[in-house]
Short mmCIF file of C-alpha atoms in Angstrom, two decimals:
data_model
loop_
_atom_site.label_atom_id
_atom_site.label_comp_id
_atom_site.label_asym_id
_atom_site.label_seq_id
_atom_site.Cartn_x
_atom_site.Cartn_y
_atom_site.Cartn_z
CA UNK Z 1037 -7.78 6.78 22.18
CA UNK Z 1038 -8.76 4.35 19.72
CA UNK Z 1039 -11.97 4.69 20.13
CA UNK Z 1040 -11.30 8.00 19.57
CA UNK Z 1041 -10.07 8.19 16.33
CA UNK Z 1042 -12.53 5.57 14.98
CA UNK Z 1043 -15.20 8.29 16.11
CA UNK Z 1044 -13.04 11.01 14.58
CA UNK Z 1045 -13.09 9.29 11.01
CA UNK Z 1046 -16.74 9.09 11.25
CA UNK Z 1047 -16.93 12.81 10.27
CA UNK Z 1048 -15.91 11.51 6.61
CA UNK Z 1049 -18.96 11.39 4.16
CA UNK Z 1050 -19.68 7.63 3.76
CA UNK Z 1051 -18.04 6.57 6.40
CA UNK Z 1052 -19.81 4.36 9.30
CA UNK Z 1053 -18.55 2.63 11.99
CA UNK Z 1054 -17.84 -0.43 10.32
CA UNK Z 1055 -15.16 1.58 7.55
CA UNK Z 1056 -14.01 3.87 10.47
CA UNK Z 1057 -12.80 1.19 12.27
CA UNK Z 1058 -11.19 -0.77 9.24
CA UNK Z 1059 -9.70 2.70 8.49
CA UNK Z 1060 -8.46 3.61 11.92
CA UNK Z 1061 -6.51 -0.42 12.04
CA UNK Z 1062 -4.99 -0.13 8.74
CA UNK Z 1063 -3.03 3.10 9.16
CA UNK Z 1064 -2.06 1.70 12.95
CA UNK Z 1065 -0.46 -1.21 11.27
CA UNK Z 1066 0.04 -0.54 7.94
CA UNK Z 1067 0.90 3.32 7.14
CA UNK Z 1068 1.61 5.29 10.56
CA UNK Z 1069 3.80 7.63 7.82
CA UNK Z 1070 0.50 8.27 5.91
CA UNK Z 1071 -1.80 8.77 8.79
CA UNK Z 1072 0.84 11.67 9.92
CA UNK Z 1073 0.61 13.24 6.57
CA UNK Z 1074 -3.10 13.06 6.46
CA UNK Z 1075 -3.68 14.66 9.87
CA UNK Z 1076 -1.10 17.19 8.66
CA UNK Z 1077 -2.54 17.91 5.45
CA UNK Z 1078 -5.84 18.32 7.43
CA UNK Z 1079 -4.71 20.83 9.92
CA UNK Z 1080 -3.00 22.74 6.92
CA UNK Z 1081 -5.76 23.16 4.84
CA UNK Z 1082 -8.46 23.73 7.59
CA UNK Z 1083 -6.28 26.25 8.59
CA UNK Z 1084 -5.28 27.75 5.43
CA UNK Z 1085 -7.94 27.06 2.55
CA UNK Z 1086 -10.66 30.03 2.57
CA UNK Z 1087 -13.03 31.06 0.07
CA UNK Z 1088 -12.14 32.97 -3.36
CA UNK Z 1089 -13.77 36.87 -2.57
CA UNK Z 1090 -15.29 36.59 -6.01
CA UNK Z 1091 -16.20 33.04 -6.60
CA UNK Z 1092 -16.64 31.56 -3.28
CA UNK Z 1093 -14.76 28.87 -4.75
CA UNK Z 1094 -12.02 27.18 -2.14
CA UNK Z 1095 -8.72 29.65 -2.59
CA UNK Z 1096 -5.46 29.86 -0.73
CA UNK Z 1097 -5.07 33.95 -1.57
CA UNK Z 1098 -7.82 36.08 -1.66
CA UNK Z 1099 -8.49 35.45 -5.19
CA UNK Z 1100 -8.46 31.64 -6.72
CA UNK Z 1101 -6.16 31.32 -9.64
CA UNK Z 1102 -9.43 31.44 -11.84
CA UNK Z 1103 -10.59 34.88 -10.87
CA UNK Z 1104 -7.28 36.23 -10.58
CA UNK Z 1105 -6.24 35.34 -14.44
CA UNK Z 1106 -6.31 38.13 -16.81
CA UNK Z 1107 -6.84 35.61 -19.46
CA UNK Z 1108 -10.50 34.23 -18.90
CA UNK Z 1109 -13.55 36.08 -20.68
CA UNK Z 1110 -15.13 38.18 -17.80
CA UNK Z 1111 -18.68 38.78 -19.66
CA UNK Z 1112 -19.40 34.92 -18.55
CA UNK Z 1113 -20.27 33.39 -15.32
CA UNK Z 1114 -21.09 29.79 -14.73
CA UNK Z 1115 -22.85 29.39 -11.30
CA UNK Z 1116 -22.63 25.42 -9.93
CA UNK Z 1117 -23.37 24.19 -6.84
CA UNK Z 1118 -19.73 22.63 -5.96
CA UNK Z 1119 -15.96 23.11 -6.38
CA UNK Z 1120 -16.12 19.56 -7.92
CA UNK Z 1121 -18.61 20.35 -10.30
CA UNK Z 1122 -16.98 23.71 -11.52
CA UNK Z 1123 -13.60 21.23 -11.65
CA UNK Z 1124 -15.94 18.60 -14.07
CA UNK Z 1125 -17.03 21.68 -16.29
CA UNK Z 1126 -13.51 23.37 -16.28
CA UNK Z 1127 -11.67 20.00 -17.59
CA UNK Z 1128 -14.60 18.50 -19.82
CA UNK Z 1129 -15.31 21.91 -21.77
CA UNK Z 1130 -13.79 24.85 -23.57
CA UNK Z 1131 -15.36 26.86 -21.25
CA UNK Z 1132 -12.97 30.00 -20.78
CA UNK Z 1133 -15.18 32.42 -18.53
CA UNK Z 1134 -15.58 32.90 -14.89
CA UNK Z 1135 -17.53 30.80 -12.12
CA UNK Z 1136 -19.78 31.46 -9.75
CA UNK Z 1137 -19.93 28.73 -6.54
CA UNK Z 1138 -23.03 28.49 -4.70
CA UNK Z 1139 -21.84 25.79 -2.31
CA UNK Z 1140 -24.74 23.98 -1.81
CA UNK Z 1141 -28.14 24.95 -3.59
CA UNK Z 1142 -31.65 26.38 -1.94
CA UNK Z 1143 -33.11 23.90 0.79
CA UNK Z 1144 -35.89 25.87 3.19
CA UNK Z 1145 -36.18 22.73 4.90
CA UNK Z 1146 -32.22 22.38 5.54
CA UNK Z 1147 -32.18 26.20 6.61
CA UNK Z 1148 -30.23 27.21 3.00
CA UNK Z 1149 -31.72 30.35 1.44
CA UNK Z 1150 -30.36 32.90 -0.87
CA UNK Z 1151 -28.24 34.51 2.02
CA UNK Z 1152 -26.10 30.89 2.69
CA UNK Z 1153 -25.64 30.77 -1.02
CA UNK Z 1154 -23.93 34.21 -1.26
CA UNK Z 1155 -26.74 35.69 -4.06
CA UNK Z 1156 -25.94 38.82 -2.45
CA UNK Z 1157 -22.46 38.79 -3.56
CA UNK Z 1158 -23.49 37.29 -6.85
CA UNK Z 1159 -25.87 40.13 -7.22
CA UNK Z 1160 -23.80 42.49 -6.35
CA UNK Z 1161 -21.34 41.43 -9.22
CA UNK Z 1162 -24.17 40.65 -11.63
CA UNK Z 1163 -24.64 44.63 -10.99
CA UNK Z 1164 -21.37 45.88 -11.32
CA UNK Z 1165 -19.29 44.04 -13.38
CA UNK Z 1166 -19.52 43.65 -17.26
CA UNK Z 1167 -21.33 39.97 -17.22
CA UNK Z 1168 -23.86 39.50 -19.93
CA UNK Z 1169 -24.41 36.03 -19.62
CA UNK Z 1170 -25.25 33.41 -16.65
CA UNK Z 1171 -24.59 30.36 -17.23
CA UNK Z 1172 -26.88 28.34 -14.57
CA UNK Z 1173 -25.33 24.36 -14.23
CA UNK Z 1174 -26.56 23.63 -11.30
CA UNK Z 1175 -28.05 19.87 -10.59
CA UNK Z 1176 -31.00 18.48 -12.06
CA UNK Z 1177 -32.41 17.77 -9.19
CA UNK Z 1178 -35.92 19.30 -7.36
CA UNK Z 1179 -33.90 21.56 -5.65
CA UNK Z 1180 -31.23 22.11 -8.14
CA UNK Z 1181 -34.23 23.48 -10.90
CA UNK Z 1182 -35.69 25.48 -7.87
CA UNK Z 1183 -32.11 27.12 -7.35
CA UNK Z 1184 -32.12 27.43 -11.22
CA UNK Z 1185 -35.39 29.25 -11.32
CA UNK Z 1186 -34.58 31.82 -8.44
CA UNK Z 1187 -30.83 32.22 -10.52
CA UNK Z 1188 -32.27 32.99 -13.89
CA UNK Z 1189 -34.85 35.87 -12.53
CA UNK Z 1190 -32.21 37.28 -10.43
CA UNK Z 1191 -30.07 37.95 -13.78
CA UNK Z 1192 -32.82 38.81 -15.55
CA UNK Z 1193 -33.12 41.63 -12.63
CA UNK Z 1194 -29.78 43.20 -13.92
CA UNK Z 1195 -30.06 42.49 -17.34
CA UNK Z 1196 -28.05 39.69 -17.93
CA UNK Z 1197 -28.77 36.86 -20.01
CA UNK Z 1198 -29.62 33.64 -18.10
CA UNK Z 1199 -29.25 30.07 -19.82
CA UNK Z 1200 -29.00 26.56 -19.06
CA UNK Z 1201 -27.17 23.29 -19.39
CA UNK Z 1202 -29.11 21.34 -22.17
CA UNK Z 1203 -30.54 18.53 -21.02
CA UNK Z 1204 -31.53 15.32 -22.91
CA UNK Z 1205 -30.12 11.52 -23.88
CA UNK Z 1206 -26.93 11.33 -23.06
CA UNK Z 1207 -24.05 10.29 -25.59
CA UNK Z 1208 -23.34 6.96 -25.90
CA UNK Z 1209 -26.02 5.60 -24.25
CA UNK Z 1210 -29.21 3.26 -24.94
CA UNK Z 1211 -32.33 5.03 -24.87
CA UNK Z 1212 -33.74 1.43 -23.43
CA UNK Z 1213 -31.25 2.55 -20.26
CA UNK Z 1214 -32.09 6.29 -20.05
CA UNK Z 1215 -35.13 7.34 -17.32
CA UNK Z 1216 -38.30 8.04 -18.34
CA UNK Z 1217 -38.51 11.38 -17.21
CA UNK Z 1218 -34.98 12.55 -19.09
CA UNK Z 1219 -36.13 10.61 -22.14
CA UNK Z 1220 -39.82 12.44 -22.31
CA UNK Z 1221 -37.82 15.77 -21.79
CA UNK Z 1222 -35.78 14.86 -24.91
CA UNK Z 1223 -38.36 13.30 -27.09
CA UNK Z 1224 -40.14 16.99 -26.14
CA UNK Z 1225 -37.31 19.37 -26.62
CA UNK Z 1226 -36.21 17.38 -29.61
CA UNK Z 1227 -34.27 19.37 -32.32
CA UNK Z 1228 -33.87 19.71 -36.07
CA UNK Z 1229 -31.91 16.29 -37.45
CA UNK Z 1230 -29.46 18.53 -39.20
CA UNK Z 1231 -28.08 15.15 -41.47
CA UNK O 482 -2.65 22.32 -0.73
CA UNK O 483 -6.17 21.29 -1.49
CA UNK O 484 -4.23 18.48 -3.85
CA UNK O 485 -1.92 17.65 -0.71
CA UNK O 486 -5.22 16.82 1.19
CA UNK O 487 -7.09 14.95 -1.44
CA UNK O 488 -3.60 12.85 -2.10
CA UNK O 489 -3.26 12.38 2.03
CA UNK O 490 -6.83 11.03 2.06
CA UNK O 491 -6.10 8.65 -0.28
CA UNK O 492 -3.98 6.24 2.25
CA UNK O 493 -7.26 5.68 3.74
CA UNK O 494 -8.46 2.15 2.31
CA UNK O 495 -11.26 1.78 -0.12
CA UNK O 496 -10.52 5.63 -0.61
CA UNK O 497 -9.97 6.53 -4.21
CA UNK O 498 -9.39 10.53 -6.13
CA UNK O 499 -13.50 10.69 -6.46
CA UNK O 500 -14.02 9.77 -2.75
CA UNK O 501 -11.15 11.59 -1.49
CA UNK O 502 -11.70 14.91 -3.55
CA UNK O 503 -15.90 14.07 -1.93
CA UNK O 504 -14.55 14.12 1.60
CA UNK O 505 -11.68 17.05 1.44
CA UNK O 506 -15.08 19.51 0.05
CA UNK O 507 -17.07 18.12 2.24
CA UNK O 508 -14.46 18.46 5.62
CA UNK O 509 -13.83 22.00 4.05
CA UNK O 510 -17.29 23.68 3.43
CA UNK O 511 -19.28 21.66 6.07
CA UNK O 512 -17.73 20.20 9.27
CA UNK O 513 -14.02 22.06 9.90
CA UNK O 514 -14.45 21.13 13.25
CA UNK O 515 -14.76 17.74 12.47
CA UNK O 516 -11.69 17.61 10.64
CA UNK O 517 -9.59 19.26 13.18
CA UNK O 518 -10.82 16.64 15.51
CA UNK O 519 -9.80 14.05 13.29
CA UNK O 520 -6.43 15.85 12.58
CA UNK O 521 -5.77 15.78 16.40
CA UNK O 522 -7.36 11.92 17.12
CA UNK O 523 -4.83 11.03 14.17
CA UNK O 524 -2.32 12.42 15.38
CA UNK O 525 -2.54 11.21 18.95
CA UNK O 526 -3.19 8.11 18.18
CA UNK O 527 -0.31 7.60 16.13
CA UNK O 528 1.80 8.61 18.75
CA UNK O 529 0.22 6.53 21.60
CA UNK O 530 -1.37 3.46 20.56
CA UNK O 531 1.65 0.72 20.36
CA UNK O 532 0.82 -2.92 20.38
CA UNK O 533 0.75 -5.16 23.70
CA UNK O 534 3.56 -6.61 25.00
CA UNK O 535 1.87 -10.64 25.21
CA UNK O 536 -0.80 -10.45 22.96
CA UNK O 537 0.07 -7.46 19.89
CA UNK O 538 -3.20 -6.32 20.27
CA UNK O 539 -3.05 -2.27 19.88
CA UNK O 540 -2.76 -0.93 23.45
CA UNK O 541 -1.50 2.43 24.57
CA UNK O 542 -0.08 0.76 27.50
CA UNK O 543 2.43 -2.10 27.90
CA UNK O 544 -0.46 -4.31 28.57
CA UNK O 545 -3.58 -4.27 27.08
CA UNK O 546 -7.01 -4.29 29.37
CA UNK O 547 -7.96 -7.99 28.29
CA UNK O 548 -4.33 -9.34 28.76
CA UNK O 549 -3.74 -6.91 32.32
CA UNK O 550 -7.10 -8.33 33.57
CA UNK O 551 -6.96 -10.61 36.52
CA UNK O 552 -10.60 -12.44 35.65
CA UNK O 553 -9.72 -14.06 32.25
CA UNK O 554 -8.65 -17.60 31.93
CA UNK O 555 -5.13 -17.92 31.57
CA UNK O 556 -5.06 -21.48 30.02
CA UNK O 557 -6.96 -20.28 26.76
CA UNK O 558 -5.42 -18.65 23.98
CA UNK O 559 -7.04 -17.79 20.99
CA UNK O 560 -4.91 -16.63 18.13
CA UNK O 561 -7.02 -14.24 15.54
CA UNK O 562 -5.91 -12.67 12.69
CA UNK O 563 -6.54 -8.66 13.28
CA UNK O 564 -7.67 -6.90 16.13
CA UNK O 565 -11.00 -6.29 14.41
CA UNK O 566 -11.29 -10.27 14.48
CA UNK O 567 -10.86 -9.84 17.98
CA UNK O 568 -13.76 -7.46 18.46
CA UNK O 569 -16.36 -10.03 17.12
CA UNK O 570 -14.90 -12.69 18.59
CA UNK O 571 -15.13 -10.68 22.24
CA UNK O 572 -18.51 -9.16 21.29
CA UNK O 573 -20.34 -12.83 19.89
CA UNK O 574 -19.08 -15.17 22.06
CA UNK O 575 -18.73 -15.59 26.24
CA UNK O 576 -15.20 -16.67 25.54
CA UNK O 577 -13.12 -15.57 28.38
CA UNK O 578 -9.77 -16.25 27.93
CA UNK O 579 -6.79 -14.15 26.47
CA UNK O 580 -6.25 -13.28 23.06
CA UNK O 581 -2.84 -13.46 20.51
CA UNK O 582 -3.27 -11.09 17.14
CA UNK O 583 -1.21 -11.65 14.26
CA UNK O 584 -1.64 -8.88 12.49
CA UNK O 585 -1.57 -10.37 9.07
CA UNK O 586 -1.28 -13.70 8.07
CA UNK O 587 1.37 -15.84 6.47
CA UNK O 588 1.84 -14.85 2.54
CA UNK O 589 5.50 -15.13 1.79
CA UNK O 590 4.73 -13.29 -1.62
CA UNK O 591 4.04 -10.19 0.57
CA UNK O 592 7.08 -10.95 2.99
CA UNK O 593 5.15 -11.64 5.36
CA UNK O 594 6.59 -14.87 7.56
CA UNK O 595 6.20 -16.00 10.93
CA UNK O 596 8.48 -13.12 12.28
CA UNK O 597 6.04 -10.23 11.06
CA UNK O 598 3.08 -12.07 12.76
CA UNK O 599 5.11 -12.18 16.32
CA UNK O 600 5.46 -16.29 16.61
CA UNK O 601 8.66 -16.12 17.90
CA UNK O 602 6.47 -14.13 21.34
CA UNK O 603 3.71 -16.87 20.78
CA UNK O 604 5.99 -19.68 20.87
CA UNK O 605 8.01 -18.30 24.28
CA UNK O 606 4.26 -17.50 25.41
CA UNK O 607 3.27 -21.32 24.68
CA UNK O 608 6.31 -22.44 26.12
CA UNK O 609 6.53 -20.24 29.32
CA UNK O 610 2.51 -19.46 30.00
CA UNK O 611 0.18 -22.21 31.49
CA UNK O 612 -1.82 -22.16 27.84
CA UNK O 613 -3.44 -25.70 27.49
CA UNK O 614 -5.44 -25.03 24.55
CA UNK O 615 -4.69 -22.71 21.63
CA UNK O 616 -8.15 -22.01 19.62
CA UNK O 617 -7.02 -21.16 16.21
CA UNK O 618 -9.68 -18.52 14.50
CA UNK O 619 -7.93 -17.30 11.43
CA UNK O 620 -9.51 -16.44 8.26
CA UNK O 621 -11.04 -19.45 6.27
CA UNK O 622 -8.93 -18.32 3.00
CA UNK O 623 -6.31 -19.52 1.83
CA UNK O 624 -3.80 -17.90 3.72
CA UNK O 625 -5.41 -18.36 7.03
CA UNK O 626 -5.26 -22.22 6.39
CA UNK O 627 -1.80 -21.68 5.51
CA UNK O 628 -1.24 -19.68 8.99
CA UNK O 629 -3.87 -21.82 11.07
CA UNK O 630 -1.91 -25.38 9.48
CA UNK O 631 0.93 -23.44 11.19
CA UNK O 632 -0.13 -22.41 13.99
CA UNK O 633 -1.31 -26.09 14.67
CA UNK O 634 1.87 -27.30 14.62
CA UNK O 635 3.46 -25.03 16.38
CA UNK O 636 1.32 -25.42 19.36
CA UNK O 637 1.88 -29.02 19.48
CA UNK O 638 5.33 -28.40 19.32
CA UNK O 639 4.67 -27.35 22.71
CA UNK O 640 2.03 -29.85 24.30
CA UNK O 641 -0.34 -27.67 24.10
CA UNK O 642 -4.26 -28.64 22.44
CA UNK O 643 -4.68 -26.85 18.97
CA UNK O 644 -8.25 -26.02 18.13
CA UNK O 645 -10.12 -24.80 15.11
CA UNK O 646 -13.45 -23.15 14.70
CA UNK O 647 -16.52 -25.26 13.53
CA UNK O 648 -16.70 -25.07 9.38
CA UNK O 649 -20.28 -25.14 7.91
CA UNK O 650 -23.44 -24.00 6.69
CA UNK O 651 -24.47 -20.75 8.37
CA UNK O 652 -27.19 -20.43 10.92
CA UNK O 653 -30.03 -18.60 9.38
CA UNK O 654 -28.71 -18.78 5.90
CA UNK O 655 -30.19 -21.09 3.29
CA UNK O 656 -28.40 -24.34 1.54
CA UNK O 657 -29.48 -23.02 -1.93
CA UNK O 658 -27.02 -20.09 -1.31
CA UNK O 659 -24.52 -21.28 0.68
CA UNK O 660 -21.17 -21.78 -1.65
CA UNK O 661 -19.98 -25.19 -3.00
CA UNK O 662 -17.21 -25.74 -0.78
CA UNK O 663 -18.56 -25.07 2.53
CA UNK O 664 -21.78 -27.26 1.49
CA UNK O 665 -19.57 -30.26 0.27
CA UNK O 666 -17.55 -29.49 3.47
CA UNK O 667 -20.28 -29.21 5.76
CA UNK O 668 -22.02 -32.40 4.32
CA UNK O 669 -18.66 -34.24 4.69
CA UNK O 670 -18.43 -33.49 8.79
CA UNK O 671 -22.35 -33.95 9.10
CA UNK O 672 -22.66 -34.82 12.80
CA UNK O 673 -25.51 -37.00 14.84
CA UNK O 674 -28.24 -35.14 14.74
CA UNK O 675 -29.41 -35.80 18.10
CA UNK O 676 -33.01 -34.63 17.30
#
């Protein structure tokens, strides 16, 4: 049973055998009230959380609260890879158009193509509805610039206006700290000084 | 209810809002099953697993396997702080006697006193049991002094042997690392070297 449930907590990112098992004593002995809420709370939302029709984002109704507003400018979509980072966009900018959640980004080797990413629903509403800008944030990473690429042609397909994230030095830090590949990409994109 | 679940996985230890918010997305878009397993294992367990009647170990029966078993040494006792103390203790060792677990140790800031770590059931066990020796393998912190100085004292209270695990410079490690006190400690109880 134990054993069990130390197994069981192993499905949590980050978590090995070692943490599992420090996990699995501590709510034993120490919160039996919040290991009931947890597997609650689990059951609940497994059960009940879907996907937003629209955004693939996670949603409750058939629309996310995002999609359903009458308030957000729907000529803008910002397609990221994750719920978290369309949450990290949503509270650190302005930013007052719609999203657009891959859930995961294009990996041939990992079996994720276009298809696993829903760009057939995205197409379909870069086609239909009145978007005239996509706003591509997904990771700079190989595969996140890869995902990028295939995103911008595909809105370029229907017309719409693809752009990206800047990238560069980032505020408040020490150009002695910042990578060598970020700081060649700034020293070559650099801009007018503006002062 | 995607808040509920990142706020219930949050009474995990070492499990903070970025970790927690990491492992609800990831239970959600990637391994469902996996979380309905751990819903159920949670659950379960929480309503099974209760502590041994002689030794407080976690046990879903009265007695646990080590304590029910007929091939363990009955005059060794070896009191450990948490059952995950146990574990290594079982696993490194050929010790095969019987077990007590605290659960805790003595910190009267944290109300925790001899009653919360059970030595009312040790001391009837020491007094009623054919225990000649009780090896005491608590912590070496502060606290687990605290609890093993105790622990001494209450075994002589009952004739029976207190004994503490060896202190000293780690096999395999070297001096220029090892910390201050355990060097000035170990140099303190150097023994013959026998060589």
């Amino acid at each position: 049973m134990l054993d069990q449930l130390i197994d069981a907590l192993r499905c949590l990112p980050g978590v090995g055998q070692k943490s599992a098992q420090r996990m699995a004593y501590h709510l034993l002995e120490r919160n039996r009230e919040g290991g009931l809420r947890l597997s609650g709370a689990l059951a609940e939302a497994i059960e009940r959380i879907g996907h937003c029709e629209l955004c693939r984002d996670f949603s409750e109704e058939k629309l996310c609260v995002t999609c359903a507003s009458s308030s957000r400018e729907r000529h803008l979509l910002c397609a990221v890879e994750s719920p978290a980072d369309r949450l990290v966009i949503e509270q650190a900018t302005g930013y007052r158009g719609l999203y657009f959640v891959l859930q995961g980004r294009l990996s041939p080797l990992d079996g994720i193509g276009p298809r696993e990413l829903g760009l057939d629903l995205l197409a379909t509403r870069l086609a239909q509805d009145e978007i005239r800008e996509l706003i591509i944030a997904t990771n700079p990473t190989v595969e996140g610039e890869a995902t990028a690429h295939y995103l911008a042609q595909l809105a370029r397909q229907f017309q719409v206006q693809p752009s990206r994230l800047a990238h560069g030095v980032p505020l408040g830090g020490e150009l002695e700290y910042v990578d060598r590949g970020t700081l060649a990409h700034a020293f070559g994109s650099r801009t007018d000084a503006g002062l």
